[in-house]
Coordinates of C-alpha atoms in Angstrom, one line a residue:
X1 CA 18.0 -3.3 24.5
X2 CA 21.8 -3.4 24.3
X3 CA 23.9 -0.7 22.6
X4 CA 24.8 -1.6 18.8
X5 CA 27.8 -3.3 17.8
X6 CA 30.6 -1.1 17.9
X7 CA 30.0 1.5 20.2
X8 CA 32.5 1.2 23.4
X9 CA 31.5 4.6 25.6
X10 CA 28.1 3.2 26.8
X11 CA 29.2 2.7 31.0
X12 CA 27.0 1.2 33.6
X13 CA 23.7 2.9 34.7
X14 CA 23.6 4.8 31.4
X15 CA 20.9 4.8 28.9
X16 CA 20.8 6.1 25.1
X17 CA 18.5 8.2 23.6
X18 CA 16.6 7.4 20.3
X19 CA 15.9 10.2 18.1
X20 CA 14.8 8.1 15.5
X21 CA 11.7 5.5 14.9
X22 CA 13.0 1.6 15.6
X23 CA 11.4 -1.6 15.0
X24 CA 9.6 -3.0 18.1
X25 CA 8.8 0.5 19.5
X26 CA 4.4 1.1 19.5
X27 CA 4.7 4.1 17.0
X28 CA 7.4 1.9 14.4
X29 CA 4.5 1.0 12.1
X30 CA 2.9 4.5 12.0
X31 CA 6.3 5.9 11.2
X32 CA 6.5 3.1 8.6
X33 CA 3.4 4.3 7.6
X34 CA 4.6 7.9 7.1
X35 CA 7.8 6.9 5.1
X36 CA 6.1 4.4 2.7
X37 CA 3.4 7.0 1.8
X38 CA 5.3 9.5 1.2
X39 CA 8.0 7.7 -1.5
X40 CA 4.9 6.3 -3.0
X41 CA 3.7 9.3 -3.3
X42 CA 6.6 10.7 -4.7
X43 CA 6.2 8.1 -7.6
X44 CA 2.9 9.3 -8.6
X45 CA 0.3 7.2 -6.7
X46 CA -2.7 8.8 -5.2
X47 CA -3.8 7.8 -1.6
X48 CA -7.4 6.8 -1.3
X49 CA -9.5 8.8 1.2
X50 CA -11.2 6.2 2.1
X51 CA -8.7 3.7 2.6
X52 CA -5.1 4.9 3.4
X53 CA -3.7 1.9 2.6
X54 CA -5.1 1.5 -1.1
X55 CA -3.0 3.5 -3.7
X56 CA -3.6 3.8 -7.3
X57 CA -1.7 5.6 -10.1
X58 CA -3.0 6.3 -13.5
X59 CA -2.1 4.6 -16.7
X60 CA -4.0 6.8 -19.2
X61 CA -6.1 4.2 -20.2
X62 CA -9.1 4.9 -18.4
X63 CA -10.8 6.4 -21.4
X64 CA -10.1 3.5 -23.4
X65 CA -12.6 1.4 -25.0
X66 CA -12.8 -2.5 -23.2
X67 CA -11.9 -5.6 -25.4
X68 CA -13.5 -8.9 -24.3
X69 CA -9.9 -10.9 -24.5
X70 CA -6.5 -10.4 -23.4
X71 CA -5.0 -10.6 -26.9
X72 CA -6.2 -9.9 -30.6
X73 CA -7.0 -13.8 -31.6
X74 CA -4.3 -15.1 -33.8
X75 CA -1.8 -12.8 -32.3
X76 CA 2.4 -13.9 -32.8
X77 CA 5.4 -12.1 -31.0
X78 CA 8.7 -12.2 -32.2
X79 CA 11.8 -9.9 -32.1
X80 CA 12.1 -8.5 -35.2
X81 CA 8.7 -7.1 -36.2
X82 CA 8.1 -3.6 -35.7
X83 CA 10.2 -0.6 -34.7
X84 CA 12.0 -0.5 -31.5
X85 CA 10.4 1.3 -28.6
X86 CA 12.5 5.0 -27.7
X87 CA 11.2 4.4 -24.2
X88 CA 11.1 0.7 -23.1
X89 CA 11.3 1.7 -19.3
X90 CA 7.6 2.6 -19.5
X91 CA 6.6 -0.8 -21.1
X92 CA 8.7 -2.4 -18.5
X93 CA 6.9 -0.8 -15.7
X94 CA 3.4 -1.7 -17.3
X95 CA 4.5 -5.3 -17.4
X96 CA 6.0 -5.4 -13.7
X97 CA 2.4 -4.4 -12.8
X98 CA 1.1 -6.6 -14.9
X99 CA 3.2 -9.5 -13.0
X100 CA 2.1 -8.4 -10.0
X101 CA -1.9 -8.6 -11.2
X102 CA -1.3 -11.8 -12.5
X103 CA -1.1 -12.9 -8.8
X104 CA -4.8 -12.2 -8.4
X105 CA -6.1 -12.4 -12.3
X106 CA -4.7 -16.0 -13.9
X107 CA -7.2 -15.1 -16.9
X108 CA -3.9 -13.1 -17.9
X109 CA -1.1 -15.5 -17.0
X110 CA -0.7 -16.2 -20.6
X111 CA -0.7 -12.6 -21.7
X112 CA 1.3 -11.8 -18.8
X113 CA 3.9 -14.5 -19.9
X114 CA 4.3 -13.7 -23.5
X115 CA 4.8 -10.2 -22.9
X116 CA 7.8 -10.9 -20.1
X117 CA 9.7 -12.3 -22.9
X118 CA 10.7 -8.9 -24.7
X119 CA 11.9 -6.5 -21.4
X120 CA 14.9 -6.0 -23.2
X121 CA 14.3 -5.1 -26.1
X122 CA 10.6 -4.1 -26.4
X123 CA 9.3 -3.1 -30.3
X124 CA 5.9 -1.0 -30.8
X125 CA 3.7 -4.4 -31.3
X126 CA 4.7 -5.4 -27.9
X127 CA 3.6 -2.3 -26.7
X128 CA -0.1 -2.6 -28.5
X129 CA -0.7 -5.6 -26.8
X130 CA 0.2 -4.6 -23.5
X131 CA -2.3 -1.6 -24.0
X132 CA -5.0 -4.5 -25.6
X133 CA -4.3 -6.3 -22.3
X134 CA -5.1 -3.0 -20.2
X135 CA -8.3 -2.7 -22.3
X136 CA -9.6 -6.1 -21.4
X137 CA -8.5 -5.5 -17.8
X138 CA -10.7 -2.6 -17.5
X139 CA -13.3 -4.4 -19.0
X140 CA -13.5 -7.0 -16.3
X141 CA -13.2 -5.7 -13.1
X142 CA -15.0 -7.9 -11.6
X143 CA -12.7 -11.5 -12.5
X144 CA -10.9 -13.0 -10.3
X145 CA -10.0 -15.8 -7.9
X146 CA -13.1 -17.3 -6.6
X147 CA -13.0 -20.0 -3.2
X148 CA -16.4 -21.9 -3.0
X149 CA -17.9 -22.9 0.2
X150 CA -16.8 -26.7 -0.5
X151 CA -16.0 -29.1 2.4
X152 CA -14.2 -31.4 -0.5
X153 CA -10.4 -31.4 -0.6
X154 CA -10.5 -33.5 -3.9
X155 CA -7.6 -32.2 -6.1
X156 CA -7.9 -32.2 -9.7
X157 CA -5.2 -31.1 -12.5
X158 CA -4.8 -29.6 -16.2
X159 CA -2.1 -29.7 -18.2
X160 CA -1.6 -28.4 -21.6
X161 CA 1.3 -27.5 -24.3
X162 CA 1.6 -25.1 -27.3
X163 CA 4.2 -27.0 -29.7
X164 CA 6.8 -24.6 -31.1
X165 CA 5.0 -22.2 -30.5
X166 CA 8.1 -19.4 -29.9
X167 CA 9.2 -18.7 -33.5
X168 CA 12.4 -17.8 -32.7
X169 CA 14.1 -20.5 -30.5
X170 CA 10.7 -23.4 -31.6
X171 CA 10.8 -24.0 -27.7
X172 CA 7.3 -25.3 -26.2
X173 CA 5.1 -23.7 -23.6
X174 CA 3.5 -25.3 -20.5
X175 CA 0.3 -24.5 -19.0
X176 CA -1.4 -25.9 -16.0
X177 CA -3.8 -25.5 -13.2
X178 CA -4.7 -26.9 -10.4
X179 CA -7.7 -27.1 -7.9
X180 CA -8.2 -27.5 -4.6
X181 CA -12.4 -28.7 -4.2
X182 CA -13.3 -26.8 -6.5
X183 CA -11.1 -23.8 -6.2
X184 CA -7.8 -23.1 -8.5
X185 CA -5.3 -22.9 -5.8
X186 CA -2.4 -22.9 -8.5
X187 CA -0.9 -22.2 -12.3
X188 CA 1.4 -21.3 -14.4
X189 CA 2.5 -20.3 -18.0
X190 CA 6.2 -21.1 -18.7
X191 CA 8.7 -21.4 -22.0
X192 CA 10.1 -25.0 -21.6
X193 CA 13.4 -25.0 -21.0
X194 CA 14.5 -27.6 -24.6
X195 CA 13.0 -28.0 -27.8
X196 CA 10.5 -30.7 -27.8
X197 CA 10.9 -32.6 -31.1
X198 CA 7.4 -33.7 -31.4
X199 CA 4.1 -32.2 -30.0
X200 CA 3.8 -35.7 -27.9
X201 CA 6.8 -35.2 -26.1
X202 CA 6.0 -31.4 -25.5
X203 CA 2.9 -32.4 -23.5
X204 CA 4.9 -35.2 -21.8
X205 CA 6.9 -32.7 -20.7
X206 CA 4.1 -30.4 -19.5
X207 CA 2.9 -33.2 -17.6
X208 CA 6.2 -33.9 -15.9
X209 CA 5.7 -29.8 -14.3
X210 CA 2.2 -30.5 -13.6
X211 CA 3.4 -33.6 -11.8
X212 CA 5.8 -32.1 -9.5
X213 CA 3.1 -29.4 -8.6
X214 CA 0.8 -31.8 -7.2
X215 CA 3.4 -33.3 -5.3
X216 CA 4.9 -30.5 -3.9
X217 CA 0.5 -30.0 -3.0
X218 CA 0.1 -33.1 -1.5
X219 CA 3.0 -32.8 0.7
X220 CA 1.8 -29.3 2.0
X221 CA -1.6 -30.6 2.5
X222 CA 0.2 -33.0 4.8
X223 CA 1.9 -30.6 6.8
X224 CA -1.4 -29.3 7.0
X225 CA -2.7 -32.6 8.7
X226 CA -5.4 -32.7 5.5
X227 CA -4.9 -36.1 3.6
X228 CA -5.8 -35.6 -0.3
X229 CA -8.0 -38.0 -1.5
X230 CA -6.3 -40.4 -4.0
X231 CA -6.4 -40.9 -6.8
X232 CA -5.9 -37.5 -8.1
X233 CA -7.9 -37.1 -11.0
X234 CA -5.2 -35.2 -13.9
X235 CA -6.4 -33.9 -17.8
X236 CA -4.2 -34.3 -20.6
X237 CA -5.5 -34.0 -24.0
X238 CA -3.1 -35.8 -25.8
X239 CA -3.2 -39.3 -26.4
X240 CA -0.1 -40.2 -27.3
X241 CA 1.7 -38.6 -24.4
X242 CA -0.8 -40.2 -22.1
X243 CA 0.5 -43.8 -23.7
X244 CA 3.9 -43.1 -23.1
X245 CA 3.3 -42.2 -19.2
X246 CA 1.3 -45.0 -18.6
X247 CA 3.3 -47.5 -20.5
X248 CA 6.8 -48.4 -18.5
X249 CA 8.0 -49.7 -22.0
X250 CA 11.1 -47.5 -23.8
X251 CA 10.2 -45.1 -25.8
X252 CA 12.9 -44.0 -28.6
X253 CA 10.9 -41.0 -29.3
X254 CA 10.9 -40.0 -25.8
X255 CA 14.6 -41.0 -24.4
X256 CA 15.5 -37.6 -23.8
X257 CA 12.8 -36.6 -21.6
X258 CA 11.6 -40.2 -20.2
X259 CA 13.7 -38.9 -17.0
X260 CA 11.0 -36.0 -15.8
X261 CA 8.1 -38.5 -15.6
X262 CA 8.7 -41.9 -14.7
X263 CA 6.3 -42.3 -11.5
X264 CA 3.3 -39.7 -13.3
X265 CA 0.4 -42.6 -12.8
X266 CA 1.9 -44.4 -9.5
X267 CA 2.1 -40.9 -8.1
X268 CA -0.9 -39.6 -8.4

């Protein structure tokens, strides 16, 4: 190993001596080891003594009683109702976890998502649903992602939009998900980026994301040396939007967003 950058007394024949743990040595991941548990300990998590590589930290909800959904049905968001939070860094932490979970638990992406939206300026009913969303976490342990034993590689989409459904900007959320024979392999929850001036052109829209999903899919799956089987099979439940993707025709209603979704059927 040469000397660092730098350092000009090193002569021929002489060696330095580490005092400290470096990458590539045998002991560097014990020592890693050492200095990772110790700053999360330091931030309250507790090491299992089973596994010492499994820590948890307690949200004081443990006691709490278990709802069967992530939100209250009916539930709306916006930033003016309620009274600011004195403490927001704790319901940013809850949500960063939250994030992370949502990784592993897409039963919550939506929760998750609606939730991201007020980091800044939190108010207590944001705060009530995060501890709703805890509840119904503790509730369901056992949910997750699930990976059949399936020899198909068919892939198969969903897409979906809520219309205006922010009240504060009337911006349109996307939803999608995608399997892999069987087994979701991909989704996502997102605020579109314009306001959709019709519920038709919000789901257009949504397809468009879906779209570029399964494309970016197929061409993994190639790198893969796994041809998908064509044609993939994609769920829209809108009628209208469906017309306008199909149809090559101009659509006036549609002119601003026509660009995101020329090739939808062709494609896949």
């Amino acid at each position: 190993m040469p000397p660092p950058k730098g350092y000009l007394r090193a002569r021929p024949g002489q060696v330095c001596r580490l005092k400290r743990s470096l990458y590539g040595l045998k002991q560097a991941s014990r020592q890693w080891n050492i200095e990772l548990t110790s700053k999360l300990e330091s931030h309250g998590f507790t090491r299992s003594p089973h596994d010492h590589y499994f820590f948890t930290k307690d949200c004081n909800v443990l006691n709490a009683r278990a709802t069967a959904t992530p939100f209250p049905p009916g539930i709306k968001f916006d930033n003016s109702t309620g009274a600011l939070l004195s403490s927001p860094d704790r319901y940013r932490r809850i949500v960063g976890r939250l994030l992370y979970l949502g990784f592993l638990r897409p039963d919550i992406s939506f929760a998750v998502q609606q939730l991201s939206q007020f980091l800044q300026h939190p108010r207590v009913p944001h705060w009530d649903a995060a501890i709703y969303l805890l509840r119904y976490l503790k509730g369901t342990p056992n949910l997750g992602l699930f990976f059949p034993a399936n020899t198909s590689l068919q892939l198969c989409a969903y897409s979906d939009s809520d219309w205006a459904s922010c009240p504060d900007s009337r911006r349109s959320l996307t939803g999608y998900c995608v399997f892999l024979g069987g087994a979701l392999i991909s989704w996502k929850t997102k605020k579109q980026a314009t306001v959709s001036r019709s519920s038709a052109e919000a789901e257009y829209r949504s397809m468009a994301s879906t779209v570029c999903e399964l494309l970016w899919i197929r061409y993994l799956l190639h790198e893969f040396r796994i041809p998908p089987l064509l044609p993939i099979p994609f769920w829209c439940d809108n009628k209208a939007a469906i017309h306008i993707a199909e149809n090559p025709v101009f659509h006036e209603r549609t002119q601003a967003s026509r660009h995101r979704l020329p090739f939808g059927p062709r494609t896949i």
